[in-house]
Amino acid sequence: EGVHINYVRALEKISDGDFTTNFVHGSKASITRVHPGSPGNAAVQDVADGLVDIAVGPIWITGDRLKMTTFTMPVQQDRTVLVITRPGKSRDLIEETEKVLDPFTMGVWGLLIGMIFVTALLSVWFSGKRSRRPSVYARLAVDECLQKGTFFCSAGVEQNENASLPRKLLMFGFAF
C-alpha cells in the first residue's frame, strides 16, 4: 500500500462519494520508451497523455514536469541537504567573505557593481532634479548608488520606493 495510497483513500472517504479511485500501474510505454529510468517523469507523462487522471507518489516537481502538466500543492516536502567533504574548520572573516563571493567570478562581480553604478548615474541624470552645483549631483549619485546597491543585495525583499535611505539600509539585513 504505502503512505500516498493511504492518503488518497482517506481523501476518498472524506469526500462522501464525490470521487472514486481505481489504482493502476504506470503505462509500460512511458516507462520503457519515453522516460526510461525515470518513473516520476513516466507517471507525469501518463497524466499529460490523459491515460490517468492523477499520479500518486513521491514525485518531485521539476521544470520539465511542470511543462507536461499541472500539480497540486505538495502534501510532503523533502529536505535538501548539501554535503561538503571535509569542511574547513577556520571561521575567520576573510574565509566567510570568500564563501559569499564564491558563486560568481570577480569579473561577474565587477560587472554587477558596474551595472549598479551605471543605473544609479542614469537615474540621477534622468531624475529631473536640475542644479548647477556639482556637490548636489555628487550627493544624489551617492544616494542612488546606496539605494540601488541595497536593493540588489536585499535579495528581492520588497522595499517601499518612497522610504528614506536610512530605512532602506535598515531593511537590508532582513534579506539574510
mmCIF file of C-alpha atoms in Angstrom:
data_model
loop_
_atom_site.group_PDB
_atom_site.id
_atom_site.type_symbol
_atom_site.label_atom_id
_atom_site.label_comp_id
_atom_site.label_asym_id
_atom_site.label_seq_id
_atom_site.Cartn_x
_atom_site.Cartn_y
_atom_site.Cartn_z
ATOM 1 C CA GLU A 1 0.000 0.000 0.000
ATOM 2 C CA GLY A 2 2.071 2.970 1.174
ATOM 3 C CA VAL A 3 1.519 6.371 2.696
ATOM 4 C CA HIS A 4 0.481 8.052 -0.561
ATOM 5 C CA ILE A 5 -2.123 5.401 -1.409
ATOM 6 C CA ASN A 6 -3.455 5.577 2.154
ATOM 7 C CA TYR A 7 -3.674 9.376 1.814
ATOM 8 C CA VAL A 8 -5.774 9.119 -1.370
ATOM 9 C CA ARG A 9 -8.041 6.513 0.233
ATOM 10 C CA ALA A 10 -8.552 8.800 3.236
ATOM 11 C CA LEU A 11 -9.484 11.648 0.874
ATOM 12 C CA GLU A 12 -11.939 9.342 -0.864
ATOM 13 C CA LYS A 13 -13.638 8.531 2.474
ATOM 14 C CA ILE A 14 -13.821 12.206 3.440
ATOM 15 C CA SER A 15 -15.374 13.148 0.088
ATOM 16 C CA ASP A 16 -18.515 11.032 0.721
ATOM 17 C CA GLY A 17 -18.505 9.600 -2.793
ATOM 18 C CA ASP A 18 -17.551 12.724 -4.747
ATOM 19 C CA PHE A 19 -14.865 10.650 -6.414
ATOM 20 C CA THR A 20 -13.689 7.065 -6.508
ATOM 21 C CA THR A 21 -10.242 5.673 -7.127
ATOM 22 C CA ASN A 22 -9.077 2.838 -9.293
ATOM 23 C CA PHE A 23 -5.349 2.306 -8.849
ATOM 24 C CA VAL A 24 -3.421 1.175 -11.930
ATOM 25 C CA HIS A 25 0.262 0.781 -12.714
ATOM 26 C CA GLY A 26 2.103 3.221 -14.969
ATOM 27 C CA SER A 27 1.984 2.572 -18.686
ATOM 28 C CA LYS A 28 4.810 0.430 -19.965
ATOM 29 C CA ALA A 29 5.368 2.722 -22.973
ATOM 30 C CA SER A 30 6.059 5.750 -20.773
ATOM 31 C CA ILE A 31 8.447 3.846 -18.531
ATOM 32 C CA THR A 32 10.349 1.899 -21.203
ATOM 33 C CA ARG A 33 10.293 4.171 -24.258
ATOM 34 C CA VAL A 34 9.503 7.783 -23.395
ATOM 35 C CA HIS A 35 11.197 8.175 -19.990
ATOM 36 C CA PRO A 36 13.402 5.151 -19.281
ATOM 37 C CA GLY A 37 14.989 5.338 -15.858
ATOM 38 C CA SER A 38 12.559 7.970 -14.534
ATOM 39 C CA PRO A 39 9.309 6.562 -13.154
ATOM 40 C CA GLY A 40 8.332 10.052 -11.930
ATOM 41 C CA ASN A 41 8.570 11.510 -15.431
ATOM 42 C CA ALA A 42 6.728 8.491 -16.810
ATOM 43 C CA ALA A 43 3.848 8.959 -14.327
ATOM 44 C CA VAL A 44 3.580 12.660 -15.168
ATOM 45 C CA GLN A 45 3.653 11.795 -18.893
ATOM 46 C CA ASP A 46 0.709 9.418 -18.354
ATOM 47 C CA VAL A 47 -1.262 12.293 -16.777
ATOM 48 C CA ALA A 48 -0.287 14.613 -19.649
ATOM 49 C CA ASP A 49 -1.363 11.990 -22.217
ATOM 50 C CA GLY A 50 -4.735 11.517 -20.484
ATOM 51 C CA LEU A 51 -4.128 7.860 -19.662
ATOM 52 C CA VAL A 52 -4.741 8.551 -15.945
ATOM 53 C CA ASP A 53 -6.347 11.420 -14.050
ATOM 54 C CA ILE A 54 -3.760 11.755 -11.291
ATOM 55 C CA ALA A 55 -0.408 10.291 -10.365
ATOM 56 C CA VAL A 56 0.143 9.464 -6.712
ATOM 57 C CA GLY A 57 3.580 9.001 -5.239
ATOM 58 C CA PRO A 58 6.770 10.730 -4.203
ATOM 59 C CA ILE A 59 7.105 12.797 -7.392
ATOM 60 C CA TRP A 60 9.310 15.888 -7.289
ATOM 61 C CA ILE A 61 8.010 18.987 -9.055
ATOM 62 C CA THR A 62 10.611 19.943 -11.664
ATOM 63 C CA GLY A 63 10.584 22.431 -14.514
ATOM 64 C CA ASP A 64 10.318 19.681 -17.143
ATOM 65 C CA ARG A 65 7.405 18.053 -15.329
ATOM 66 C CA LEU A 66 5.613 21.385 -14.947
ATOM 67 C CA LYS A 67 5.781 21.752 -18.727
ATOM 68 C CA MET A 68 3.914 18.438 -19.065
ATOM 69 C CA THR A 69 1.013 19.016 -16.647
ATOM 70 C CA THR A 70 -0.172 20.933 -13.594
ATOM 71 C CA PHE A 71 0.493 19.939 -9.996
ATOM 72 C CA THR A 72 -1.426 20.327 -6.748
ATOM 73 C CA MET A 73 0.162 21.915 -3.719
ATOM 74 C CA PRO A 74 2.752 19.495 -2.318
ATOM 75 C CA VAL A 75 1.474 17.337 0.530
ATOM 76 C CA GLN A 76 5.016 16.394 1.516
ATOM 77 C CA GLN A 77 8.340 18.146 1.105
ATOM 78 C CA ASP A 78 11.825 16.692 1.153
ATOM 79 C CA ARG A 79 14.612 18.429 2.978
ATOM 80 C CA THR A 80 17.528 19.086 0.655
ATOM 81 C CA VAL A 81 20.960 18.841 2.231
ATOM 82 C CA LEU A 82 24.296 19.887 0.794
ATOM 83 C CA VAL A 83 27.091 17.550 1.851
ATOM 84 C CA ILE A 84 30.599 19.002 1.820
ATOM 85 C CA THR A 85 33.517 16.636 2.144
ATOM 86 C CA ARG A 86 35.989 17.726 4.793
ATOM 87 C CA PRO A 87 34.648 21.207 5.502
ATOM 88 C CA GLY A 88 37.165 23.745 6.748
ATOM 89 C CA LYS A 89 37.477 24.464 10.440
ATOM 90 C CA SER A 90 38.502 28.117 10.068
ATOM 91 C CA ARG A 91 35.841 30.737 10.789
ATOM 92 C CA ASP A 92 37.779 33.930 10.082
ATOM 93 C CA LEU A 93 36.203 36.893 8.280
ATOM 94 C CA ILE A 94 38.196 36.521 5.067
ATOM 95 C CA GLU A 95 37.137 32.895 4.500
ATOM 96 C CA GLU A 96 33.495 33.634 5.367
ATOM 97 C CA THR A 97 33.511 36.554 2.898
ATOM 98 C CA GLU A 98 35.020 34.329 0.207
ATOM 99 C CA LYS A 99 32.132 31.880 0.666
ATOM 100 C CA VAL A 100 29.651 34.662 -0.057
ATOM 101 C CA LEU A 101 31.587 35.759 -3.148
ATOM 102 C CA ASP A 102 32.137 32.199 -4.442
ATOM 103 C CA PRO A 103 29.059 31.859 -6.695
ATOM 104 C CA PHE A 104 30.458 34.427 -9.160
ATOM 105 C CA THR A 105 33.892 35.170 -10.557
ATOM 106 C CA MET A 106 35.477 38.541 -9.864
ATOM 107 C CA GLY A 107 34.643 39.602 -13.426
ATOM 108 C CA VAL A 108 30.942 38.960 -12.862
ATOM 109 C CA TRP A 109 31.042 40.793 -9.521
ATOM 110 C CA GLY A 110 32.739 43.722 -11.283
ATOM 111 C CA LEU A 111 30.025 43.691 -13.938
ATOM 112 C CA LEU A 112 27.270 43.666 -11.300
ATOM 113 C CA ILE A 113 28.820 46.531 -9.333
ATOM 114 C CA GLY A 114 29.387 48.439 -12.576
ATOM 115 C CA MET A 115 25.725 47.953 -13.554
ATOM 116 C CA ILE A 116 24.599 49.226 -10.147
ATOM 117 C CA PHE A 117 26.836 52.289 -10.566
ATOM 118 C CA VAL A 118 25.644 52.991 -14.139
ATOM 119 C CA THR A 119 21.997 52.526 -13.124
ATOM 120 C CA ALA A 120 22.471 54.962 -10.248
ATOM 121 C CA LEU A 121 24.099 57.552 -12.508
ATOM 122 C CA LEU A 122 21.364 57.203 -15.117
ATOM 123 C CA SER A 123 18.646 57.620 -12.500
ATOM 124 C CA VAL A 124 20.349 60.846 -11.319
ATOM 125 C CA TRP A 125 20.678 62.022 -14.922
ATOM 126 C CA PHE A 126 17.004 61.381 -15.733
ATOM 127 C CA SER A 127 15.599 62.364 -12.325
ATOM 128 C CA GLY A 128 14.609 65.827 -13.463
ATOM 129 C CA LYS A 129 16.312 67.458 -10.477
ATOM 130 C CA ARG A 130 18.425 70.145 -12.095
ATOM 131 C CA SER A 131 21.114 72.004 -10.208
ATOM 132 C CA ARG A 132 24.210 73.845 -11.219
ATOM 133 C CA ARG A 133 26.255 72.702 -8.237
ATOM 134 C CA PRO A 134 28.357 69.552 -8.697
ATOM 135 C CA SER A 135 28.093 68.751 -4.973
ATOM 136 C CA VAL A 136 24.327 68.254 -5.355
ATOM 137 C CA TYR A 137 24.878 65.779 -8.211
ATOM 138 C CA ALA A 138 27.552 64.000 -6.200
ATOM 139 C CA ARG A 139 25.206 63.613 -3.226
ATOM 140 C CA LEU A 140 22.384 62.362 -5.449
ATOM 141 C CA ALA A 141 24.769 59.903 -7.125
ATOM 142 C CA VAL A 142 25.973 58.533 -3.767
ATOM 143 C CA ASP A 143 22.378 58.202 -2.535
ATOM 144 C CA GLU A 144 21.337 56.398 -5.716
ATOM 145 C CA CYS A 145 24.357 54.055 -5.567
ATOM 146 C CA LEU A 146 23.479 53.154 -1.975
ATOM 147 C CA GLN A 147 19.820 52.702 -2.869
ATOM 148 C CA LYS A 148 20.460 50.540 -5.939
ATOM 149 C CA GLY A 149 23.176 48.529 -4.187
ATOM 150 C CA THR A 150 20.953 47.953 -1.155
ATOM 151 C CA PHE A 151 18.085 46.826 -3.353
ATOM 152 C CA PHE A 152 20.390 44.450 -5.245
ATOM 153 C CA CYS A 153 21.766 42.951 -2.028
ATOM 154 C CA SER A 154 18.334 42.680 -0.398
ATOM 155 C CA ALA A 155 17.655 39.524 -2.443
ATOM 156 C CA GLY A 156 14.216 40.573 -3.594
ATOM 157 C CA VAL A 157 12.869 41.871 -0.286
ATOM 158 C CA GLU A 158 10.349 44.422 -1.442
ATOM 159 C CA GLN A 159 11.192 47.958 -0.453
ATOM 160 C CA ASN A 160 8.963 51.000 -0.373
ATOM 161 C CA GLU A 161 10.154 53.292 -3.132
ATOM 162 C CA ASN A 162 9.241 56.387 -1.107
ATOM 163 C CA ALA A 163 11.009 55.278 2.083
ATOM 164 C CA SER A 164 14.034 57.170 3.323
ATOM 165 C CA LEU A 165 17.530 55.857 2.616
ATOM 166 C CA PRO A 166 18.235 55.075 6.325
ATOM 167 C CA ARG A 167 15.078 52.937 6.434
ATOM 168 C CA LYS A 168 16.152 51.087 3.294
ATOM 169 C CA LEU A 169 19.568 50.433 4.829
ATOM 170 C CA LEU A 170 17.873 49.044 7.945
ATOM 171 C CA MET A 171 15.712 46.757 5.773
ATOM 172 C CA PHE A 172 18.859 45.430 4.085
ATOM 173 C CA GLY A 173 19.533 42.953 6.898
ATOM 174 C CA PHE A 174 16.170 41.205 6.530
ATOM 175 C CA ALA A 175 17.304 39.550 3.302
ATOM 176 C CA PHE A 176 19.792 37.388 5.182
#
